[in-house]
Amino acid sequence: ADLVPREGGDGVITASELYTYLRDRVEDETTEHEKRQTPAFFNLARHSKGQYMFLHPRHRLNLPPTPDRNPYMGLKAFQEQDASLFFGRNDAVNTLVELVKAQPLTVVSGASGTGKSSLVLAGLLPALRAGGWHILPAISPGKGAFQYLNEPALEEELSRECRAALVIDQYEELAAGCRSGEERVAFEQRLVKCLNKHEGLRVIITARSDFEPHFEQSPLAGWWEKGRYEAPAFSTEELREAIVRPAEQEVLFFEPESLVDRLEEAAAHAPNMLPLLSLALSDLYGAYLRSGRQDRSFSEKDFDQMNGVAGALCRQADAVYDSLGREHQNSMRNLLLRMVSFEEEDELATRRVYEEELVFADEEESIRVKTVADKMVEARLLYKSIDACQRVYIEPVHETMLGMWPRLGEWINAAGEERLILNSKLRTAVLDYQASRKPGSTNPGQRRPLLQASFLKSHKLLWANNPCLPTLKRALERPGHSFNASEESFIHASNNMRKRKKQAALAGIAGVLVLLLAALAMTSIYHRRAKAAMVEREATLEEIEKVQKAAKEAQLLALSAMSAMQVRYMAQQEHIRALSSAACDGAPVSENSGNGLAFGQAVNPDNALFADYPDFSAGQNGFVQAAFSPDGRSLFLWEKKSGSALLYRYNFQSEGQAPELDTLFFFKKYNPSVAFALNDSGIPGSTEVAGRVPDGKARP
């Protein structure tokens, strides 16, 4: 029964070889018998793949070299030709077969990384083909798919086949990739037309569940919900089968068996980790080949050296990075740092990055970042999806990348915690700033005030007063910076506002300085004027004091002179009586009873001389008046009543000292420079003159 190879066999008898041997030996010999004998396979439950084999007891092993076939797909999806390596989905395949038979449209939905495409391509299609269905080539949405649906050859093929199945894989690309809604509607309308025209046609769609809201109003909506099937998560048994059975197909084993448990644990709680699990298993197979061992076992030591599933992720990231040019590598660095944030207790965490964040002022950078993002999504390093607000975003497949990929760790350390926190705050500030600039009202009557309010609010949200603005400005000036167009615009707007505020502050300071200088000038003028006024006041007070003192002295002089003259008058009674008698002999104009003195007084202009004339010899026109000349040098006498001048006049020197003064004496209790002079020169009435002596000495 050892039929393969034909040249003597290989020492191993498989069930297929045994079946062939029995058929050739028994079936032919019983063709003429009443009961014909035909060998057949009876597969045991859950053992539909693989074969039993028996070692030939009398034949040494003559096995061919091990074919270089990796039993694991890595990050690639299973295709129909890989059905022999696809395990763990029997229940799901059976359910789908029944659904396809019943519904024109079958939608296999699920999250990214749950194995939707593999389930359909390597599980459902082989089952349908085995059931007699005609399988059309699988397509993906796009311009080529639309052309394929309109080809006459497809129409002929559908008309010829009674039961045909068409698979459209990654249907979410119809929502994310079409440039307009019209293209999508046209594509779906063509599908509807094909389904309505050909009753035997079955369309099978794989679509990510987060994109399904895009198709709620689709022309296919009537069939969508009825034919929807959500790909279930692997059970523990199914996951173990998916890990172990492909290795068994290549006669490979896990050593120890606990290694399988570790692999299960790595993928059990993260459905989107299935592609990375497959990648780790593929790398484990490569490690076995490189080891040169002949024990046909996957070693736990190899698994530890490659850092497990996380190590596979890091190697994949390195492979993508190394495949890029320098500028694209810088774009990859900036993109991944944008996906890093610090949560509570300074713990690193991943964050979603929305498509609008990947628009840069440099259009070439926008193209580079999109290229890098697409490569990382294709390599299953990033996960692309859409949120409840229909916003497309990308994020790391797993946070393991943050702590396990050394290159990313170096980038994070180089950027620094403070910078990453600052970038996170900047993104929040930019979103708030952009939201404040959208008034949200289309009423023309409300638009203007809302725009004004929005303008004022948005300007308050700028970082004109933020101390971190200079740091951001310097980072923005460096080539290859990571700021997108919105962030760059925000930084420029904040910096311009800071400049305007600084200029306004400088203008205000200048204005204050001008006011201060003016105030100082006014104060200086005021002080000078006040000082001058004070000096003037002091001079005035001094002058007043001098005048008051001079007046007081003059008053004292007058009083002293009067006292002296009264004493003298008393001493010359006889002379006075004689003069009075002579006056009475004349013709008086009027008479006055009683006793008294009549006299005149005069003071020269500088108060230096004082004249007193007792007027007992007045003429017929009345008493005699005495007066100094304006220059103070002459003394004049005239009749007061008639105004006629007398012939008598005294001349004095400029200092007030005249040779006619024959008596000079001091009064010590007054100012020592004040003296009095008496003169008896024959003037009627005996004129008395008093004056200041310039040098303070008596003169004969």
XYZ file of C-alpha atoms in Angstrom:
700
model
C 0.000 0.000 0.000
C 3.044 2.277 0.200
C 2.444 3.756 -3.217
C 4.121 7.171 -2.935
C 6.576 7.692 -4.344
C 6.235 5.124 -7.092
C 9.891 4.192 -6.853
C 9.501 1.864 -3.846
C 7.500 4.081 -1.506
C 8.674 6.240 1.383
C 8.040 3.942 4.353
C 4.821 5.734 5.354
C 1.350 4.474 4.423
C -1.321 7.169 4.496
C -5.072 6.685 4.498
C -5.221 7.999 0.939
C -2.646 5.454 -0.201
C -4.575 2.723 1.581
C -7.789 3.841 -0.116
C -6.114 3.783 -3.532
C -4.595 0.379 -2.921
C -7.915 -1.134 -1.857
C -9.737 0.422 -4.775
C -7.221 -0.924 -7.249
C -7.153 -4.377 -5.721
C -10.699 -4.978 -4.563
C -12.977 -2.847 -6.719
C -11.673 -4.209 -10.004
C -11.864 -7.806 -8.853
C -15.497 -7.474 -7.782
C -16.834 -5.841 -10.910
C -18.415 -9.094 -12.037
C -19.654 -10.109 -8.610
C -23.258 -9.647 -7.548
C -22.220 -7.211 -4.837
C -19.538 -4.841 -5.854
C -17.100 -3.621 -3.149
C -16.008 0.019 -3.149
C -13.740 1.535 -0.444
C -14.768 4.837 1.175
C -13.612 7.321 3.838
C -15.542 7.791 7.050
C -14.234 10.928 8.742
C -14.455 11.149 12.483
C -16.170 14.168 14.022
C -14.038 17.342 13.947
C -11.379 15.511 11.928
C -12.307 16.418 8.362
C -8.762 17.479 7.545
C -5.489 15.629 7.756
C -4.861 11.897 7.308
C -4.105 8.853 9.326
C -0.749 7.316 8.502
C 1.025 4.077 9.268
C 4.715 3.303 9.224
C 5.716 0.425 6.917
C 7.190 -2.258 9.160
C 9.621 -3.567 6.543
C 10.600 -0.304 4.833
C 12.987 2.361 5.973
C 11.812 5.950 5.835
C 12.425 7.542 2.493
C 10.652 10.878 2.987
C 11.183 13.779 0.572
C 12.689 17.022 1.890
C 10.308 19.109 3.948
C 8.600 21.584 1.630
C 9.195 25.234 2.465
C 5.584 26.021 3.279
C 4.727 28.140 6.259
C 1.443 26.872 7.735
C 0.574 30.334 9.050
C -0.502 33.296 6.955
C 1.074 36.034 9.044
C -0.794 39.278 8.393
C -2.288 38.035 5.125
C -5.883 36.900 4.943
C -6.565 33.269 4.041
C -7.518 32.674 0.426
C -9.535 29.821 -1.040
C -6.382 27.889 -1.906
C -5.374 28.031 1.771
C -8.459 26.133 2.910
C -6.362 23.160 4.053
C -4.758 25.380 6.691
C -7.946 27.138 7.814
C -9.266 25.771 11.105
C -11.528 26.724 13.963
C -14.497 28.023 11.981
C -16.606 24.974 11.145
C -19.723 26.174 12.966
C -19.553 29.622 11.417
C -19.045 28.169 7.934
C -22.048 25.874 8.251
C -24.244 28.759 9.418
C -23.130 30.925 6.514
C -23.807 28.199 3.954
C -27.425 28.023 5.066
C -27.757 31.822 5.087
C -26.388 32.105 1.552
C -28.879 29.554 0.314
C -31.746 31.550 1.839
C -30.786 35.174 1.144
C -29.715 36.958 -2.065
C -27.383 39.174 -0.018
C -25.209 37.942 2.845
C -23.324 40.536 4.904
C -20.513 39.155 7.072
C -19.875 41.912 9.594
C -17.384 42.314 12.418
C -14.602 44.416 13.865
C -11.233 44.713 12.219
C -9.016 41.716 12.889
C -11.823 39.228 13.559
C -11.096 37.179 10.432
C -14.125 38.081 8.279
C -12.292 37.815 4.974
C -10.615 34.524 5.904
C -13.945 33.089 7.059
C -15.547 33.833 3.690
C -12.635 33.157 1.352
C -11.073 30.082 3.000
C -14.153 28.724 4.771
C -17.411 29.611 3.005
C -16.275 29.546 -0.630
C -14.721 26.039 -0.480
C -17.896 24.784 1.182
C -20.082 26.373 -1.530
C -17.843 25.055 -4.269
C -18.048 21.594 -2.757
C -21.813 22.001 -2.821
C -21.865 22.693 -6.542
C -21.957 26.464 -6.562
C -20.203 28.462 -9.265
C -17.742 30.811 -7.590
C -17.089 34.122 -9.320
C -13.774 35.934 -8.748
C -13.768 37.890 -5.492
C -13.607 41.665 -5.935
C -13.160 44.756 -3.760
C -14.996 48.083 -4.181
C -13.478 50.522 -6.608
C -13.537 51.627 -10.205
C -12.407 48.183 -11.396
C -15.245 46.485 -9.503
C -17.833 48.781 -11.081
C -16.469 47.985 -14.537
C -16.542 44.261 -13.753
C -20.240 44.420 -12.831
C -21.010 46.069 -16.175
C -19.042 43.674 -18.374
C -21.120 41.634 -20.860
C -19.038 38.562 -19.996
C -20.366 38.629 -16.442
C -23.911 38.902 -17.723
C -23.386 35.855 -19.925
C -21.799 33.904 -17.089
C -24.674 34.685 -14.710
C -27.225 33.712 -17.327
C -25.467 30.389 -17.853
C -25.036 29.364 -14.208
C -27.944 28.346 -12.022
C -26.190 29.067 -8.737
C -23.376 31.594 -8.584
C -21.678 33.326 -5.669
C -19.955 36.721 -5.876
C -17.796 37.889 -2.969
C -17.160 41.606 -2.435
C -14.448 41.848 0.200
C -13.797 44.918 2.410
C -17.045 46.583 1.425
C -16.315 49.491 3.827
C -13.944 50.864 1.207
C -17.021 51.840 -0.770
C -17.793 54.397 1.963
C -14.226 55.452 2.711
C -12.757 55.366 -0.787
C -15.418 56.725 -3.128
C -14.913 60.332 -4.090
C -18.639 61.024 -4.171
C -21.877 59.533 -2.954
C -23.034 59.226 -6.554
C -20.345 56.637 -7.333
C -21.384 54.531 -4.356
C -25.067 54.716 -5.238
C -24.331 53.778 -8.854
C -22.307 50.745 -7.737
C -25.022 49.538 -5.368
C -27.785 50.119 -7.891
C -25.880 47.892 -10.306
C -25.743 45.174 -7.628
C -29.485 45.491 -7.047
C -30.100 45.159 -10.769
C -27.977 42.004 -10.961
C -29.718 40.433 -7.948
C -33.173 41.208 -9.283
C -32.353 39.865 -12.721
C -30.598 36.647 -11.678
C -32.400 34.683 -8.987
C -29.539 32.210 -8.618
C -26.984 34.928 -7.881
C -25.781 35.282 -4.320
C -23.728 38.306 -3.277
C -21.567 37.889 -0.170
C -20.172 41.038 1.430
C -17.555 41.432 4.163
C -17.816 44.755 5.966
C -16.513 46.240 9.160
C -19.308 46.831 11.635
C -18.208 50.390 12.427
C -18.863 51.369 8.790
C -22.335 49.864 8.590
C -24.148 53.131 9.499
C -22.983 54.459 6.118
C -25.203 51.909 4.387
C -28.428 52.412 6.339
C -29.901 54.296 3.354
C -28.241 52.064 0.797
C -30.237 50.629 -2.151
C -29.289 47.275 -0.594
C -30.877 48.187 2.764
C -33.905 45.971 2.102
C -31.689 42.863 2.009
C -28.932 44.047 4.330
C -30.517 43.336 7.712
C -32.021 39.997 6.666
C -28.701 38.684 5.401
C -26.480 40.190 8.113
C -24.189 37.801 9.995
C -21.776 39.021 12.641
C -18.595 36.992 12.730
C -18.376 35.516 16.241
C -15.299 35.568 18.407
C -13.300 32.357 18.651
C -14.169 30.069 21.502
C -11.267 28.629 23.492
C -11.486 25.339 21.609
C -11.721 27.064 18.234
C -8.738 29.290 18.993
C -6.667 26.304 20.068
C -7.621 24.477 16.891
C -6.635 27.492 14.785
C -3.227 27.487 16.485
C -2.422 23.776 16.563
C -4.026 22.244 13.466
C -2.058 24.167 10.810
C 1.170 23.008 12.473
C -0.046 19.433 12.449
C -0.527 19.680 8.682
C 3.215 20.144 8.438
C 3.934 17.555 11.142
C 5.003 20.225 13.617
C 4.330 20.316 17.345
C 4.527 22.750 20.245
C 7.061 22.006 22.938
C 5.962 22.253 25.681
C 2.195 22.194 25.248
C 1.902 25.139 27.659
C 3.263 27.264 24.821
C -0.154 26.917 23.192
C -1.749 28.290 26.360
C 0.478 31.357 26.216
C -0.474 31.953 22.600
C -4.157 31.605 23.427
C -3.837 34.074 26.294
C -2.171 36.651 24.039
C -5.135 36.665 21.655
C -8.115 35.730 23.815
C -8.975 39.214 25.105
C -8.251 41.193 21.968
C -10.072 40.058 18.825
C -8.104 42.468 16.664
C -4.921 40.700 17.786
C -5.665 37.645 15.623
C -3.558 38.909 12.693
C -0.666 39.576 15.084
C -1.078 36.109 16.584
C -0.823 34.664 13.096
C 2.246 36.840 12.526
C 3.852 35.546 15.734
C 3.185 31.936 14.694
C 4.649 32.628 11.262
C 7.772 34.084 12.905
C 7.950 31.060 15.208
C 8.008 28.778 12.168
C 10.821 30.879 10.701
C 12.774 30.566 13.960
C 12.420 26.777 13.763
C 13.793 26.690 10.223
C 16.746 28.903 11.171
C 17.576 26.742 14.181
C 18.378 23.700 11.996
C 16.691 21.372 14.479
C 15.129 18.127 13.264
C 12.738 17.598 16.174
C 9.792 19.122 14.280
C 8.818 21.261 17.282
C 8.176 24.910 18.017
C 10.395 25.858 20.947
C 9.269 28.037 23.848
C 12.820 29.356 23.961
C 12.440 30.672 20.409
C 9.111 32.238 21.393
C 10.695 34.038 24.350
C 13.652 35.241 22.303
C 11.329 36.790 19.738
C 9.414 38.539 22.568
C 6.183 36.737 21.912
C 3.269 38.321 20.089
C 4.451 41.822 21.046
C 7.824 41.068 19.500
C 6.137 40.136 16.249
C 4.391 43.493 16.339
C 7.688 45.312 16.870
C 9.410 43.444 14.067
C 6.557 44.291 11.752
C 6.851 47.952 12.721
C 10.605 47.860 12.097
C 10.012 46.274 8.710
C 7.626 49.059 7.707
C 9.988 51.751 9.027
C 13.028 50.308 7.239
C 11.117 50.192 3.955
C 10.585 53.975 4.005
C 12.783 56.831 2.861
C 14.167 59.375 5.323
C 11.349 61.900 4.912
C 8.688 59.208 5.217
C 10.462 57.855 8.306
C 10.205 61.295 9.902
C 6.516 61.370 8.962
C 6.037 57.956 10.590
C 7.717 59.231 13.751
C 5.490 62.311 13.902
C 2.377 60.244 13.204
C 3.042 57.758 16.000
C 3.962 60.482 18.512
C 0.652 62.130 17.673
C -1.026 58.894 18.795
C 0.674 59.002 22.216
C -0.843 60.742 25.219
C -0.228 60.843 28.964
C -3.120 59.784 31.144
C -3.465 59.942 34.923
C -0.402 59.053 36.997
C 1.813 59.806 33.996
C 0.895 56.565 32.205
C 1.306 56.330 28.458
C -1.796 55.618 26.411
C -2.769 55.556 22.753
C -5.210 58.012 21.228
C -7.245 58.224 18.058
C -6.038 60.480 15.292
C -8.756 61.798 13.009
C -8.283 62.383 9.298
C -8.539 66.170 9.667
C -5.501 66.080 11.963
C -3.408 64.744 9.101
C -3.773 67.837 6.917
C -0.553 69.873 6.922
C 0.390 73.274 5.584
C 2.999 71.476 3.489
C 0.945 69.488 0.984
C 3.820 67.074 0.388
C 3.876 66.244 4.089
C 0.144 65.491 3.958
C 0.795 63.039 1.118
C 3.711 61.433 2.984
C 1.691 60.979 6.181
C -1.204 59.413 4.266
C 1.193 57.014 2.554
C 2.729 55.999 5.878
C -0.687 55.589 7.516
C -1.918 53.367 4.678
C 1.194 51.186 4.926
C 0.762 50.783 8.665
C -2.926 49.948 8.297
C -2.045 47.371 5.659
C 0.626 45.937 7.976
C -2.009 45.665 10.723
C -0.063 48.079 12.921
C -2.809 50.687 12.812
C -6.542 50.274 12.965
C -8.708 52.449 10.738
C -12.332 53.030 11.631
C -15.154 55.553 11.867
C -16.803 56.903 15.016
C -20.448 57.629 15.837
C -20.134 61.098 14.271
C -19.016 59.555 10.976
C -15.450 60.794 11.437
C -12.706 58.535 10.099
C -9.821 57.882 12.468
C -6.780 55.659 12.919
C -5.176 54.333 16.091
C -2.580 51.720 17.098
C -3.863 48.156 16.987
C -2.686 47.582 20.529
C -1.078 49.623 23.299
C 1.644 46.973 23.439
C 3.452 48.949 20.775
C 4.027 51.814 23.254
C 5.962 49.757 25.746
C 7.495 47.079 23.540
C 8.754 48.747 20.370
C 12.210 50.124 21.247
C 12.256 52.654 18.424
C 8.989 54.236 19.549
C 10.302 54.285 23.112
C 13.354 56.226 21.911
C 11.117 58.727 20.117
C 8.990 59.208 23.228
C 12.046 59.747 25.437
C 13.569 62.171 22.946
C 10.368 64.197 22.771
C 9.987 64.208 26.543
C 6.940 63.964 28.739
C 6.506 67.745 28.968
C 6.512 68.144 25.191
C 3.962 65.353 24.687
C 1.695 66.827 27.362
C 2.082 70.250 25.760
C 1.163 68.813 22.346
C -1.914 67.191 23.862
C -2.988 70.508 25.415
C -2.319 72.248 22.114
C -4.599 69.833 20.248
C -7.377 70.464 22.776
C -6.890 74.228 22.499
C -7.012 74.064 18.692
C -10.265 72.085 18.768
C -11.811 74.602 21.196
C -10.577 77.489 19.059
C -12.013 76.003 15.870
C -15.328 75.212 17.573
C -15.608 78.798 18.860
C -15.260 80.171 15.333
C -18.410 78.351 14.187
C -21.464 80.332 15.374
C -23.821 77.546 14.358
C -26.677 79.772 13.152
C -27.699 80.459 9.574
C -30.312 83.101 10.418
C -29.144 86.288 8.627
C -30.459 88.453 11.458
C -28.417 86.554 14.023
C -25.320 85.879 11.962
C -23.553 89.214 12.543
C -23.846 89.344 16.359
C -23.016 85.657 16.565
C -19.951 86.148 14.402
C -18.860 89.070 16.564
C -19.360 87.034 19.728
C -17.565 84.112 18.109
C -14.670 86.381 17.125
C -14.274 87.702 20.669
C -14.537 84.252 22.201
C -12.056 82.690 19.794
C -9.490 85.398 20.476
C -9.739 84.703 24.183
C -8.874 81.059 23.461
C -5.610 81.925 21.722
C -2.389 81.320 23.633
C -1.162 84.927 23.468
C -0.466 84.904 27.216
C 0.591 81.263 27.483
C 4.225 80.953 28.642
C 4.625 77.880 26.408
C 4.047 79.865 23.209
C 7.765 80.720 22.660
C 8.603 76.997 22.954
C 6.005 76.111 20.329
C 7.187 78.959 18.093
C 10.772 77.670 18.180
C 9.580 74.123 17.450
C 7.530 75.426 14.523
C 10.601 77.087 13.018
C 12.544 73.801 12.947
C 12.385 71.797 9.694
C 10.380 68.595 9.847
C 8.159 69.773 12.704
C 5.056 67.744 13.560
C 2.418 70.508 13.673
C -0.500 70.157 11.279
C -2.103 73.057 9.410
C -4.618 73.886 12.151
C -1.994 73.814 14.892
C 0.401 75.905 12.830
C -2.326 78.478 12.168
C -3.209 78.544 15.883
C 0.412 79.168 16.879
C 0.783 81.978 14.318
C -2.497 83.590 15.431
C -1.442 83.383 19.079
C 1.973 84.838 18.306
C 0.481 87.702 16.271
C -1.908 88.526 19.088
C 0.982 88.477 21.558
C 2.847 90.948 19.340
C -0.208 93.211 19.155
C -0.633 93.055 22.902
C 3.054 93.781 23.379
C 2.874 96.745 21.023
C -0.232 98.001 22.794
C 1.513 97.552 26.127
C 4.579 99.427 24.866
C 2.333 102.181 23.532
C 0.597 102.298 26.883
C 3.917 102.426 28.694
C 5.084 105.170 26.352
C 1.873 107.070 27.032
C 2.334 106.627 30.753
C 5.947 107.777 30.457
C 4.823 110.853 28.522
C 2.257 111.585 31.180
C 4.835 111.010 33.898
C 7.320 113.274 32.154
C 4.616 115.900 31.708
C 3.666 115.512 35.336
C 7.309 115.772 36.351
C 7.711 118.859 34.183
C 4.590 120.419 35.651
C 5.752 119.435 39.115
C 9.154 120.960 38.437
C 7.543 124.133 37.148
C 5.217 124.164 40.110
C 8.130 123.664 42.496
C 10.123 126.407 40.800
C 7.158 128.701 40.895
C 6.410 127.712 44.459
C 10.027 128.305 45.375
C 10.012 131.633 43.570
C 6.732 132.483 45.262
C 8.209 131.500 48.574
C 11.291 133.594 47.940
C 9.061 136.431 46.807
C 6.866 135.910 49.834
C 9.871 135.909 52.103
C 11.156 139.048 50.386
C 7.721 140.622 50.679
C 7.494 139.640 54.307
C 10.968 140.995 54.840
C 10.008 144.206 53.050
C 6.806 144.436 55.046
C 8.806 143.833 58.155
C 11.193 146.582 57.116
C 8.311 148.934 56.334
C 6.611 148.057 59.576
C 9.886 148.530 61.412
C 10.534 151.815 59.639
C 6.991 152.972 60.367
C 7.416 151.988 63.967
C 10.723 153.772 64.115
C 9.197 156.811 62.419
C 6.372 156.720 64.889
C 8.855 156.515 67.746
C 10.866 159.325 66.216
C 7.776 161.451 65.936
C 6.759 160.726 69.485
C 10.276 161.370 70.755
C 10.532 164.566 68.786
C 7.188 165.735 70.064
C 8.240 164.966 73.625
C 11.495 166.844 73.162
C 9.761 169.810 71.631
C 7.223 169.972 74.399
C 10.058 170.089 76.944
C 11.755 172.816 74.961
C 8.558 174.740 74.605
C 8.087 174.700 78.327
C 11.629 175.965 78.790
C 11.017 178.929 76.485
C 7.738 180.163 77.892
C 8.772 183.682 77.784
C 9.710 183.555 74.211
C 6.463 181.898 73.308
C 4.369 184.393 75.198
C 6.145 187.220 73.469
C 5.464 185.740 70.086
C 1.847 185.124 70.986
C 1.409 188.685 72.199
C 2.871 190.012 69.000
C 0.485 187.925 67.018
C -2.467 189.213 68.983
C -1.596 192.768 68.161
C -2.316 192.105 64.533
C -5.672 191.647 62.875
C -6.651 188.063 63.538
C -9.230 186.562 61.282
C -10.767 184.536 64.072
C -10.323 183.821 67.690
C -10.128 180.569 69.562
C -10.521 180.291 73.251
C -8.405 178.036 75.357
C -4.782 177.135 75.395
C -2.917 174.939 72.850
C -0.150 174.646 70.375
C -0.323 174.914 66.654
C 2.436 173.308 64.599
C 3.105 171.632 61.275
C 5.032 168.453 60.466
C 6.742 166.990 57.445
C 8.829 163.926 56.638
C 11.159 163.751 53.645
C 10.449 160.999 51.006
C 13.043 158.486 52.274
C 11.980 158.917 55.891
C 15.453 160.194 56.712
C 14.398 163.662 57.996
C 11.541 164.920 60.092
C 10.526 168.603 60.410
C 8.234 170.102 62.987
C 7.287 173.793 62.937
C 5.335 175.231 65.878
C 3.280 177.799 64.094
C 2.877 180.687 66.559
C 3.889 183.310 64.029
C 1.400 182.527 61.326
C 0.500 185.333 59.051
C -2.870 186.763 58.327
C -3.752 183.829 56.053
C -3.396 181.203 58.747
C -0.846 178.749 59.993
C 2.328 177.839 58.241
C 2.690 174.432 56.547
C 6.106 172.716 56.289
C 7.081 170.243 53.531
C 10.180 168.619 52.045
C 10.982 168.718 48.364
C 10.561 165.428 46.381
C 14.325 164.834 46.437
C 14.399 165.282 50.216
C 17.074 167.976 50.067
C 14.973 171.128 50.663
C 12.415 172.165 53.251
C 9.734 174.659 52.241
C 7.371 176.718 54.370
C 4.166 178.374 53.246
C 1.000 179.748 54.624
C -1.555 177.027 54.788
C -4.565 179.194 54.163
C -3.292 181.495 51.404
C -0.793 179.035 49.973
C 1.838 181.764 49.599
C 5.382 180.559 50.041
C 7.560 181.918 52.754
C 11.049 183.047 51.919
C 12.694 180.665 54.265
C 14.178 177.362 53.036
C 16.621 174.846 54.380
C 18.895 172.799 52.119
C 20.244 169.399 53.231
C 22.846 166.959 51.991
C 21.782 163.709 50.313
C 22.411 161.639 53.437
C 20.119 163.889 55.418
C 22.928 165.810 57.237
C 22.953 169.622 56.771
C 25.440 172.183 58.121
C 22.553 174.218 59.548
C 21.770 171.485 62.059
C 23.426 172.670 65.209
C 22.274 170.113 67.754
C 22.586 166.355 67.341
C 21.874 163.705 69.931
C 20.841 160.024 70.153
C 18.102 158.102 71.850
C 19.718 154.811 72.888
C 16.495 152.967 73.563
C 15.632 153.235 69.880
C 17.652 152.261 66.830
C 21.154 153.651 67.436
C 21.269 155.029 63.902
C 18.396 157.412 64.632
C 19.321 160.906 65.823
C 17.538 164.172 66.306
C 18.732 167.684 65.380
C 17.269 170.930 66.699
C 17.793 174.241 64.979
C 17.354 177.753 66.189
C 18.143 179.791 63.139
C 15.648 182.559 63.495
C 12.848 180.961 61.565
C 9.521 182.059 63.006
C 8.094 179.250 65.017
C 11.503 177.641 65.579
C 11.704 174.762 63.064
C 12.984 171.437 64.360
C 14.512 168.823 62.098
C 15.286 165.172 62.947
C 17.121 162.630 60.705
C 19.249 159.471 60.345
C 22.972 159.689 60.597
C 24.522 157.405 57.935
C 27.514 156.263 60.006
C 25.638 156.260 63.329
C 27.855 158.994 64.873
C 26.941 162.422 66.260
C 28.136 165.453 64.332
C 28.685 168.963 65.735
